[in-house]
PDB file of C-alpha atoms and ligand atoms in Angstrom:
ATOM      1  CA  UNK A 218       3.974 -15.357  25.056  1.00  0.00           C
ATOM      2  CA  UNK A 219       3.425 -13.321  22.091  1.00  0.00           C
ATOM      3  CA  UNK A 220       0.717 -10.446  22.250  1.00  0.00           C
ATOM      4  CA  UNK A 221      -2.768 -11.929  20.874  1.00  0.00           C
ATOM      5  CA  UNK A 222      -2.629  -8.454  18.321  1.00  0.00           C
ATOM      6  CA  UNK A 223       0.807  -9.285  16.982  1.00  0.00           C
ATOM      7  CA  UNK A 224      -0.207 -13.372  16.751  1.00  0.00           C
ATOM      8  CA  UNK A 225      -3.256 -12.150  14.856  1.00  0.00           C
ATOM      9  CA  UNK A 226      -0.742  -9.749  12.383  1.00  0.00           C
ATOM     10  CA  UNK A 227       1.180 -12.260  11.704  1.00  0.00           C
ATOM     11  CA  UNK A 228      -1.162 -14.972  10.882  1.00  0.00           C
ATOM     12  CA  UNK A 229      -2.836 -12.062   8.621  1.00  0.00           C
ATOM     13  CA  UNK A 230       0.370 -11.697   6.408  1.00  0.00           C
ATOM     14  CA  UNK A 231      -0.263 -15.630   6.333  1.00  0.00           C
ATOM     15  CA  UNK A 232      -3.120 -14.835   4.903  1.00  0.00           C
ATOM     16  CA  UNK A 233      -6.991 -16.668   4.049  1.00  0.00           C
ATOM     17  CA  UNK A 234      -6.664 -20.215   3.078  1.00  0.00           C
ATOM     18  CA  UNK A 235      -5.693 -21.290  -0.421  1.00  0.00           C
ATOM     19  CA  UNK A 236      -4.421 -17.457  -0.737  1.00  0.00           C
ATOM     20  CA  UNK A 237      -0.881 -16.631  -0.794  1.00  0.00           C
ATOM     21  CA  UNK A 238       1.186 -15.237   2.131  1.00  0.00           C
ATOM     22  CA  UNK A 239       1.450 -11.452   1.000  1.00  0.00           C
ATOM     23  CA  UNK A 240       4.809  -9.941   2.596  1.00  0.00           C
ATOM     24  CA  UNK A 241       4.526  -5.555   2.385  1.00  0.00           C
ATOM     25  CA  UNK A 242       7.816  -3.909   2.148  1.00  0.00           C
ATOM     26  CA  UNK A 243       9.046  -0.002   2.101  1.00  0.00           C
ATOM     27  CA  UNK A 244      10.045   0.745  -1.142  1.00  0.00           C
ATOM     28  CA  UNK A 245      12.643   3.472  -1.815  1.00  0.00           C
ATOM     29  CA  UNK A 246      14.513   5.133  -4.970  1.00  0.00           C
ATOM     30  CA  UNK A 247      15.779   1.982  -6.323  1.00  0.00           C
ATOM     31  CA  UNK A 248      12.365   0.879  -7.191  1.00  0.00           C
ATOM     32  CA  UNK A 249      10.728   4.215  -8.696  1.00  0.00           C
ATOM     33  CA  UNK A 250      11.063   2.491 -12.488  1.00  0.00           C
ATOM     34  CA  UNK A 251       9.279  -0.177 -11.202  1.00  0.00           C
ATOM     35  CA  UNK A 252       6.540   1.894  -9.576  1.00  0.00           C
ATOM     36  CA  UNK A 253       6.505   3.859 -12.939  1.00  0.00           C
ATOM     37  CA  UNK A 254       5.701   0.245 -14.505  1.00  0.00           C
ATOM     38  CA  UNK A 255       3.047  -0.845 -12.486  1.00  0.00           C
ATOM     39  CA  UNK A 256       1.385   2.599 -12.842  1.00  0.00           C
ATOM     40  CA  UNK A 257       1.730   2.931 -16.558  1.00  0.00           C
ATOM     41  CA  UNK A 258       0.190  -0.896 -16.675  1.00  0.00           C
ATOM     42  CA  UNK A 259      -2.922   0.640 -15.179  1.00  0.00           C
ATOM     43  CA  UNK A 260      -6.038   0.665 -17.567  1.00  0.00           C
ATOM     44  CA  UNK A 261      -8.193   3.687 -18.103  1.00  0.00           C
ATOM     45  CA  UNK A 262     -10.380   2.753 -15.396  1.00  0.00           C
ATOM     46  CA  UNK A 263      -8.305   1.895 -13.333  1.00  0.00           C
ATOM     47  CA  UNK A 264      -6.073   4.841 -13.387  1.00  0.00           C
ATOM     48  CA  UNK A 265      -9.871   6.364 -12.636  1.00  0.00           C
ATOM     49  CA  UNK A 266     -10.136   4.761  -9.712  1.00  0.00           C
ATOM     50  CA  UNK A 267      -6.757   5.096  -8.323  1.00  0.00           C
ATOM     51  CA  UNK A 268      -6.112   8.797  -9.050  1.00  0.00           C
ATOM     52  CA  UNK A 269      -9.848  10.233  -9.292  1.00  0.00           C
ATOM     53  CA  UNK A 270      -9.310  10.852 -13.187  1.00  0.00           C
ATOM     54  CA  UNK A 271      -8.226   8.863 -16.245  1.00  0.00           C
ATOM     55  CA  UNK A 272      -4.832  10.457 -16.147  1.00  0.00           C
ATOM     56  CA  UNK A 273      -2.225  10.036 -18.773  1.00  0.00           C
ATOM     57  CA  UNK A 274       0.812   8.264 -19.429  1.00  0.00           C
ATOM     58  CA  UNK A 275       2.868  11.436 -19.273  1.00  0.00           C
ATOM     59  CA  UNK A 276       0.949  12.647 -15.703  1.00  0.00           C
ATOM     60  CA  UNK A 277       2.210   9.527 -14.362  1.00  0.00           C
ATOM     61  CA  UNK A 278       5.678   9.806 -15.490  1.00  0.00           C
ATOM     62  CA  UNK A 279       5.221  12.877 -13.405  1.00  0.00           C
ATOM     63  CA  UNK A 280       3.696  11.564 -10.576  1.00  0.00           C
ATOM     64  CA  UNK A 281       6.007   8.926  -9.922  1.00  0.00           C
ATOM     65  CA  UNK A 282       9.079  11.476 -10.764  1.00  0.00           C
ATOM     66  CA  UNK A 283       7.847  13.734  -7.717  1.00  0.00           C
ATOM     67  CA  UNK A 284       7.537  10.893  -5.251  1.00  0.00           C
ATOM     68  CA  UNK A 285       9.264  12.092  -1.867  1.00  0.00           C
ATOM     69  CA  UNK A 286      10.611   8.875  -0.245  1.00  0.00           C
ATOM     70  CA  UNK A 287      12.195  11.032   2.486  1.00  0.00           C
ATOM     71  CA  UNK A 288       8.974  12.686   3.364  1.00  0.00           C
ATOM     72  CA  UNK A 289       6.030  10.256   2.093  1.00  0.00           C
ATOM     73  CA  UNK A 290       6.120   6.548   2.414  1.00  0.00           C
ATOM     74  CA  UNK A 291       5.283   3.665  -0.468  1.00  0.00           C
ATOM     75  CA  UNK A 292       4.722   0.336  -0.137  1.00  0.00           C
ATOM     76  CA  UNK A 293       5.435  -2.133  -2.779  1.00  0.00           C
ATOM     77  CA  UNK A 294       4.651  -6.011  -3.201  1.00  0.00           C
ATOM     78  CA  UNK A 295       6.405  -8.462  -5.552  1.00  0.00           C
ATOM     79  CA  UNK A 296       4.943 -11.622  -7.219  1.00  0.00           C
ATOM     80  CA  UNK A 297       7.363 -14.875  -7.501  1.00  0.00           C
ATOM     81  CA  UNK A 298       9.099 -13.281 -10.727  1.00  0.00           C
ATOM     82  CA  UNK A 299       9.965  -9.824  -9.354  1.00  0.00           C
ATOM     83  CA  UNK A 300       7.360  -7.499 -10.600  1.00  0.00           C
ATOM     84  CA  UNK A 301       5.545  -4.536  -8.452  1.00  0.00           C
ATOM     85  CA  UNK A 302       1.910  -6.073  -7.959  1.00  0.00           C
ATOM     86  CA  UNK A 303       0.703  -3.776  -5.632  1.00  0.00           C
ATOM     87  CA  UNK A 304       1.767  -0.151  -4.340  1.00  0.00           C
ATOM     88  CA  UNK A 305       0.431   1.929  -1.449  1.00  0.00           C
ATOM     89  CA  UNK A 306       1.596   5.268  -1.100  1.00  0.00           C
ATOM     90  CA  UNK A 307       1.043   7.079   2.221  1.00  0.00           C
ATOM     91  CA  UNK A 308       1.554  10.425   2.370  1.00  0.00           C
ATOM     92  CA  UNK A 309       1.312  12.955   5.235  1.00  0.00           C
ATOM     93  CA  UNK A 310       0.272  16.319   5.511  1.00  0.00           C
ATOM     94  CA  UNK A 311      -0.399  18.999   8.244  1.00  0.00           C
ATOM     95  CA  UNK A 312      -3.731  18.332  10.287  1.00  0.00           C
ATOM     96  CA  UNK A 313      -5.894  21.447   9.257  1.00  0.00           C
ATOM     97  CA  UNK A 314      -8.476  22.628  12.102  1.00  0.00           C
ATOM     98  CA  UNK A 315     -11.549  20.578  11.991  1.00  0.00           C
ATOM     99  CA  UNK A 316     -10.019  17.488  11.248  1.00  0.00           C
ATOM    100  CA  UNK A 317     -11.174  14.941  14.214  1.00  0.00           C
ATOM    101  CA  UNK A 318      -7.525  14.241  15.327  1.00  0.00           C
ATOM    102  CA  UNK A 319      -5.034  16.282  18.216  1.00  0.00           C
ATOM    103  CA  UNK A 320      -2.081  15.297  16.190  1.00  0.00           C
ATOM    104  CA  UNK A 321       0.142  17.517  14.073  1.00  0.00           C
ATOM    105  CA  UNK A 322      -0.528  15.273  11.168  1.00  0.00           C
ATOM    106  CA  UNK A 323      -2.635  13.067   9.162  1.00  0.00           C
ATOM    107  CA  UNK A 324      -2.321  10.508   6.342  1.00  0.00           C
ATOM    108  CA  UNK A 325      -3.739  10.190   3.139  1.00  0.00           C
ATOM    109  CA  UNK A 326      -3.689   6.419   1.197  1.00  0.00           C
ATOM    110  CA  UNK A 327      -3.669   5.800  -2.284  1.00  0.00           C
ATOM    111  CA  UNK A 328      -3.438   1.884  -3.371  1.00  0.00           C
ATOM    112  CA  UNK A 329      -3.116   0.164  -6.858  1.00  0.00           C
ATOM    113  CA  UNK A 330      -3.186  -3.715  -7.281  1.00  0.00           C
ATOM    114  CA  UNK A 331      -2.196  -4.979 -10.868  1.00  0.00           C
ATOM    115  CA  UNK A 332      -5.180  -6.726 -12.254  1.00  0.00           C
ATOM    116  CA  UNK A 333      -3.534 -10.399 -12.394  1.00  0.00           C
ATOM    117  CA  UNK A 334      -2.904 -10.143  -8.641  1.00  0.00           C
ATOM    118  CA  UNK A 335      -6.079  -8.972  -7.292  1.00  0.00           C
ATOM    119  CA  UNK A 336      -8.394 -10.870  -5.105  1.00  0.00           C
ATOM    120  CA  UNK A 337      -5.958 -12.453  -3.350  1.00  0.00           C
ATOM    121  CA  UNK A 338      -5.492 -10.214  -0.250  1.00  0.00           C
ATOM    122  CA  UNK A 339      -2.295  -7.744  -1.456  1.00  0.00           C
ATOM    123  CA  UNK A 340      -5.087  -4.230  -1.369  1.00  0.00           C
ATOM    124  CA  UNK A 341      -6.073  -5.097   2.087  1.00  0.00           C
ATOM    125  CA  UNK A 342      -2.128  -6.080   3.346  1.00  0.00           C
ATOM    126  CA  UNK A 343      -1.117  -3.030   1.811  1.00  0.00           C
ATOM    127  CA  UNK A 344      -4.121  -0.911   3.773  1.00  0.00           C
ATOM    128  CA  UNK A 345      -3.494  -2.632   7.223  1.00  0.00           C
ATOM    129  CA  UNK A 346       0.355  -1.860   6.710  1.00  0.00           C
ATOM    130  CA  UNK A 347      -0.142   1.607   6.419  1.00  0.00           C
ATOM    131  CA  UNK A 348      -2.426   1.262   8.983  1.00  0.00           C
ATOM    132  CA  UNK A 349      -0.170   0.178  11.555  1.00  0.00           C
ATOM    133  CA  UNK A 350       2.972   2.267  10.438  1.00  0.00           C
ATOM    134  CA  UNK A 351       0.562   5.265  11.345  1.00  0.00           C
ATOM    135  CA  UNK A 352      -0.049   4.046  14.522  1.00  0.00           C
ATOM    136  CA  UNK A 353       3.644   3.899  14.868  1.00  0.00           C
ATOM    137  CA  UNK A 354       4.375   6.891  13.547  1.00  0.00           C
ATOM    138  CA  UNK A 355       1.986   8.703  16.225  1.00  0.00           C
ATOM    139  CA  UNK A 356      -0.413   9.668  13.325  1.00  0.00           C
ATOM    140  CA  UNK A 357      -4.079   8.956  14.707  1.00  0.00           C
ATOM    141  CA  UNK A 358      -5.483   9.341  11.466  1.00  0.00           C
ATOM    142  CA  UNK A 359      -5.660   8.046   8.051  1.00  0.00           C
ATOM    143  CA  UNK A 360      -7.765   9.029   4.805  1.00  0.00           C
ATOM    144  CA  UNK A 361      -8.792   7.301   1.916  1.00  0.00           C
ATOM    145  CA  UNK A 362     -10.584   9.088  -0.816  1.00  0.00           C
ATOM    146  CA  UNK A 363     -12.493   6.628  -3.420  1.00  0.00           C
ATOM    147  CA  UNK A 364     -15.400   6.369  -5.679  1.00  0.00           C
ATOM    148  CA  UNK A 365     -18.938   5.023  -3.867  1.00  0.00           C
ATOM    149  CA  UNK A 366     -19.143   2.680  -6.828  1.00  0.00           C
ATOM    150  CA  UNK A 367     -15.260   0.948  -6.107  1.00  0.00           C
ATOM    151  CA  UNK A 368     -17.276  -1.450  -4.237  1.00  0.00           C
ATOM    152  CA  UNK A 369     -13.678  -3.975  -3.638  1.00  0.00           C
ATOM    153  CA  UNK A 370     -12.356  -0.349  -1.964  1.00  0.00           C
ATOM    154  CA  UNK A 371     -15.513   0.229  -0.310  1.00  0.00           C
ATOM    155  CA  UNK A 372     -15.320  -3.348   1.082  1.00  0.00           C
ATOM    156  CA  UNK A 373     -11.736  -3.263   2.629  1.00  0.00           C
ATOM    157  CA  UNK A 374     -12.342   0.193   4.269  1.00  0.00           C
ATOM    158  CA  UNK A 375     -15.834  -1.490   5.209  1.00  0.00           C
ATOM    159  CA  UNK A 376     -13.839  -4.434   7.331  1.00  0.00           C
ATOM    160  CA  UNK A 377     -11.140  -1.627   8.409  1.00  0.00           C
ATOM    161  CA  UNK A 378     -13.647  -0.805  10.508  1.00  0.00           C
ATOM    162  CA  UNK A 379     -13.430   3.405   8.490  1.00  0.00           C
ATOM    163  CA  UNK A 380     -16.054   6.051   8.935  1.00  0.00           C
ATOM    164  CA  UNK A 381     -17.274   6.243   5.390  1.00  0.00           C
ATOM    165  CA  UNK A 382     -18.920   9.882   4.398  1.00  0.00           C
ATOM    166  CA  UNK A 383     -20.473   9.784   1.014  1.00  0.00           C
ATOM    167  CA  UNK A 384     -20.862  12.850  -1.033  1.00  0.00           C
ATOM    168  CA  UNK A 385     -21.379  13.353  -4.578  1.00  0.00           C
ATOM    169  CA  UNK A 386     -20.482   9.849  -5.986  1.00  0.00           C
ATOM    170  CA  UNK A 387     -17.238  10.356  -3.950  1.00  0.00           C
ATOM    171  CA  UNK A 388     -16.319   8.803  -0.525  1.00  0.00           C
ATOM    172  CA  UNK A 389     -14.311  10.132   1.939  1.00  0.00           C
ATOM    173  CA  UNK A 390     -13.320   7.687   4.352  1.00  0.00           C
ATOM    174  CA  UNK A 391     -10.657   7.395   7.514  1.00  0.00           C
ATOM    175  CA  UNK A 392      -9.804   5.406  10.589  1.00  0.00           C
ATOM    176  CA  UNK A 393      -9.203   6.574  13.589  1.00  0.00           C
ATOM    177  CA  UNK A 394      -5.870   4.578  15.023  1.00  0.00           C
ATOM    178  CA  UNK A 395      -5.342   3.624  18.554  1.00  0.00           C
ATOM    179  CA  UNK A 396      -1.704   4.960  19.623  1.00  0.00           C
ATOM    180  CA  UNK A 397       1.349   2.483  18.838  1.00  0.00           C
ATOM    181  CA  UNK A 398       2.031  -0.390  21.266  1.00  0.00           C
ATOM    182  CA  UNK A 399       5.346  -2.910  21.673  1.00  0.00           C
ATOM    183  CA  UNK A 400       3.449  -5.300  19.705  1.00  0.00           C
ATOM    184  CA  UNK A 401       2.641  -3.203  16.750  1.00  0.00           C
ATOM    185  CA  UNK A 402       5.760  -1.739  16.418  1.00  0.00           C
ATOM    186  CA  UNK A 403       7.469  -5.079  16.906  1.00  0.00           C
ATOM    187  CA  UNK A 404       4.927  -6.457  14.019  1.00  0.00           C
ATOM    188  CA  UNK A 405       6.022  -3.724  11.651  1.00  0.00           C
ATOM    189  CA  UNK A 406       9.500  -4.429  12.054  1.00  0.00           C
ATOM    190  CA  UNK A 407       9.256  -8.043  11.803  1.00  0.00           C
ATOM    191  CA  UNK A 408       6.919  -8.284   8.523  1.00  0.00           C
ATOM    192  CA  UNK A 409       9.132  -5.319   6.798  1.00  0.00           C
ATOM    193  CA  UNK A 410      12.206  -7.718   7.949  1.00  0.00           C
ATOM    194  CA  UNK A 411      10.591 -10.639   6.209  1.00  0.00           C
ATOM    195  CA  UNK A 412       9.530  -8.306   3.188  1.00  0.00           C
ATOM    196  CA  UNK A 413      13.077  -7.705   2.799  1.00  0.00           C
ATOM    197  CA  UNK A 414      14.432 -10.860   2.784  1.00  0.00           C
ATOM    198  CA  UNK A 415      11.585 -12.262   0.404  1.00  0.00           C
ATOM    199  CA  UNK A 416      12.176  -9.105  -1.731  1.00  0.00           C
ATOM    200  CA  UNK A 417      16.061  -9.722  -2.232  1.00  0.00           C
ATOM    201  CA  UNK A 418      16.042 -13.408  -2.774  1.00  0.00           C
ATOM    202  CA  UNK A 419      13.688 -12.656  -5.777  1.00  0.00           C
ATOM    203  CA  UNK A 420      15.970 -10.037  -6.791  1.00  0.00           C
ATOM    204  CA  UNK A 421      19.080 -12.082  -6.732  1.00  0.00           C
ATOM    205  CA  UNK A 422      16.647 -15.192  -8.928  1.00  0.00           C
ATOM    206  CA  UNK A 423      15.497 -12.516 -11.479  1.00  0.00           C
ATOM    207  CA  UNK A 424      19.377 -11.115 -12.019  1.00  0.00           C
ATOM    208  CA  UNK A 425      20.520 -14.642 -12.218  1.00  0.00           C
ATOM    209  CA  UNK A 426      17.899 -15.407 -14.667  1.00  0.00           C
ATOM    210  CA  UNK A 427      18.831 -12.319 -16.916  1.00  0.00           C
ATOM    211  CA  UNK A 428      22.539 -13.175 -16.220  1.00  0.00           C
ATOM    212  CA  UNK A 429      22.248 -16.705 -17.707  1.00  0.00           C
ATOM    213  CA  UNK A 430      19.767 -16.038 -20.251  1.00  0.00           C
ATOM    214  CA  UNK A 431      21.820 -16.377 -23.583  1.00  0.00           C
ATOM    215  CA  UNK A 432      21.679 -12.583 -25.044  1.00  0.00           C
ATOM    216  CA  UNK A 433      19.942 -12.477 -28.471  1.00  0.00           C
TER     217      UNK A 433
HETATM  218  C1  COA B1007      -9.095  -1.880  -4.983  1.00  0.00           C
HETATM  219  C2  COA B1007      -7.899  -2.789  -5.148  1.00  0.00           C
HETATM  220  C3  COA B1007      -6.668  -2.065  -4.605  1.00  0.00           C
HETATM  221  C4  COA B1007      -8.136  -4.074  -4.331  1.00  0.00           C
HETATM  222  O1  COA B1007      -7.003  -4.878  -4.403  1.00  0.00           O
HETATM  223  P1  COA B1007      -7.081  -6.470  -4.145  1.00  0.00           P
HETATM  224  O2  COA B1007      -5.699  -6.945  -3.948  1.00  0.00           O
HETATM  225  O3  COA B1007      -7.860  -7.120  -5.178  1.00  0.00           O
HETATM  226  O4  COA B1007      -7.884  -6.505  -2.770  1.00  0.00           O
HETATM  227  P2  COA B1007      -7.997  -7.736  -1.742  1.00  0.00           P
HETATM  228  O5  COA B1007      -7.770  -9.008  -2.475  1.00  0.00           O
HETATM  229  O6  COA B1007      -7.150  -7.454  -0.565  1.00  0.00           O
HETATM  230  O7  COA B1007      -9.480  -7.586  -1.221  1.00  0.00           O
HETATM  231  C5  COA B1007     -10.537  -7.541  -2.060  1.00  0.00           C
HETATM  232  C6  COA B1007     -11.766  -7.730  -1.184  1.00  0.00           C
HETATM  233  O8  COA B1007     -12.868  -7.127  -1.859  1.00  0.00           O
HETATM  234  C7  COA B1007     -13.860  -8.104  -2.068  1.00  0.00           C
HETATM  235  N1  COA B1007     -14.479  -7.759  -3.337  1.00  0.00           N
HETATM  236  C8  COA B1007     -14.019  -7.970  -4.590  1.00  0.00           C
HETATM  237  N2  COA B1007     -14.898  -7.483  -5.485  1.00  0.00           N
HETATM  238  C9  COA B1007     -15.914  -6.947  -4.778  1.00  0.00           C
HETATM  239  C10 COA B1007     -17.130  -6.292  -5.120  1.00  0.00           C
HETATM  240  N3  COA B1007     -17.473  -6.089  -6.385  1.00  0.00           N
HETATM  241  N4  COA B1007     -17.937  -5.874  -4.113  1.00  0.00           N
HETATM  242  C11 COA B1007     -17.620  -6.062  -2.815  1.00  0.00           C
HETATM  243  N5  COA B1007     -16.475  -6.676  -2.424  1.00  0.00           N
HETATM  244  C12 COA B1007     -15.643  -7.121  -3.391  1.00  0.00           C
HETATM  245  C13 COA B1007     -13.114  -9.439  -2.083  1.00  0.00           C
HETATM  246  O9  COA B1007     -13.991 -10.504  -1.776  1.00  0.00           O
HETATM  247  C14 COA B1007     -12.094  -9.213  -0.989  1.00  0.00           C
HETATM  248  O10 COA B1007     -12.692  -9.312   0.270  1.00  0.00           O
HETATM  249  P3  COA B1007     -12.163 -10.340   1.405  1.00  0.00           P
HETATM  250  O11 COA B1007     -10.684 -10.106   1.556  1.00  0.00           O
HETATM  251  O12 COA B1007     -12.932  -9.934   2.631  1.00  0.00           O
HETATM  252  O13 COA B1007     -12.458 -11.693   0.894  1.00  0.00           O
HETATM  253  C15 COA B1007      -7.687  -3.190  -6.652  1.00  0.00           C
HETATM  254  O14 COA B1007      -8.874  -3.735  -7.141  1.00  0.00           O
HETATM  255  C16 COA B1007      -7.263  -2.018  -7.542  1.00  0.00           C
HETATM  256  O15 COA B1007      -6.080  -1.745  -7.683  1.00  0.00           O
HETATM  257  N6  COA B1007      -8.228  -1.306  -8.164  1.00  0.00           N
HETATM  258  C17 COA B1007      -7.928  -0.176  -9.045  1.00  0.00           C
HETATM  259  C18 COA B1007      -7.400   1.026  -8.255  1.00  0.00           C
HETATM  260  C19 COA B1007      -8.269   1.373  -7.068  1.00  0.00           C
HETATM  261  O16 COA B1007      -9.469   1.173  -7.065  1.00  0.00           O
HETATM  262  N7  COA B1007      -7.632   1.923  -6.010  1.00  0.00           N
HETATM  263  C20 COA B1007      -8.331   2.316  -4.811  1.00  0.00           C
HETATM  264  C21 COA B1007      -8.525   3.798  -4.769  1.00  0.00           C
HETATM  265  S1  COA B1007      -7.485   4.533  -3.566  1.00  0.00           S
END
């Protein structure tokens, strides 16, 4: 019998009724241009939002050049046509004294959702997915820094169950993660498996699209 937290993971990538199922996979150096795409399709406020100021086309060139797969971790989801929806990017850095965590490191989140796929549950898959790859990665906790007015952020760290401090218009928040179990590893693994086959068989439609389009 399957464990009732894995049973309840995977009827969350299932997702709400009349919502799509939303599959998170690890994105790596093959997909930085499309990264660099979703960012760049980012309005003003959102770019606001995401990165704490309106930041410009050329800062995100940058941004996205100086991703780290080896060291931080991004996760990407595609719609039905092959395009980056949603990114998360978790990145890790030493745990400084006075942080509320015994571990040698802690996470920080940054998520993105392009506006024609929001609402339908991608921010909050990408969130729980970095949730539970800390957990298996033995880091205990995870940060999220956001506007107080990003009420749809506000909301998903709400039902995450994060410690919200509010300061200044800005909110710190972060979630202290229980260590990993067989059952969230095991629900990593099988969702990222999933991701990847999803993520290839819409790779291999989109090619064979472009392949059989007539060229102009
Ligand atoms: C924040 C963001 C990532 C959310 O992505 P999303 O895919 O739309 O999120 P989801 O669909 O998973 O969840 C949205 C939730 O917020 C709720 N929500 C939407 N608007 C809301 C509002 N104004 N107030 C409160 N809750 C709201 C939805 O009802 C939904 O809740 P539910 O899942 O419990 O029904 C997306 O809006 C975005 O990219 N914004 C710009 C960048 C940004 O703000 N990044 C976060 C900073 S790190």
């Amino acid at each position: 019998m399957l464990d009732n937290s894995l049973t309840r993971w995977l009827k969350g990538i299932r997702g709400k009724p009349g919502r799509p199922t939303v599959l998170v996979k690890e994105l790596g150096e093959r997909d930085r241009r499309r990264i660099l795409r979703h960012f760049l399709a980012l309005d003003d406020s959102d770019r606001l939002l995401r990165f704490g100021n309106v930041i410009s086309d050329d800062a995100i060139v940058q941004y996205v050049q100086k991703i780290d797969f080896s060291h931080d971790i991004v996760f990407g989801v595609v719609n039905r046509v092959f395009q980056l929806v949603g990114v998360g990017h978790l990145a890790f850095a030493k745990a400084d004294k006075g942080k509320p965590t015994q571990k040698e490191r802690v996470a920080e989140f940054g998520v993105s959702v392009s506006a024609s796929a929001r609402g339908q549950g991608v921010g909050s898959r990408l969130f729980q997915r970095a949730a539970i790859h800390c957990r298996n990665a033995d880091v205990d906790t995870l940060y999220m820094q956001c506007l107080t007015s990003n009420q749809t952020m506000m909301h998903i760290a709400k039902k995450a169950g994060m410690e919200i401090k509010r300061e200044y218009g800005e909110a710190d928040a972060y979630l202290q993660l229980p260590p990993p179990s067989p059952a969230s590893v095991m629900a990593e693994a099988i969702e990222e498996q999933w991701a990847v086959i999803d993520y290839t068989v819409k790779a291999n439609a989109r090619a064979a699209v472009k392949w059989l389009t007539p060229k102009k």
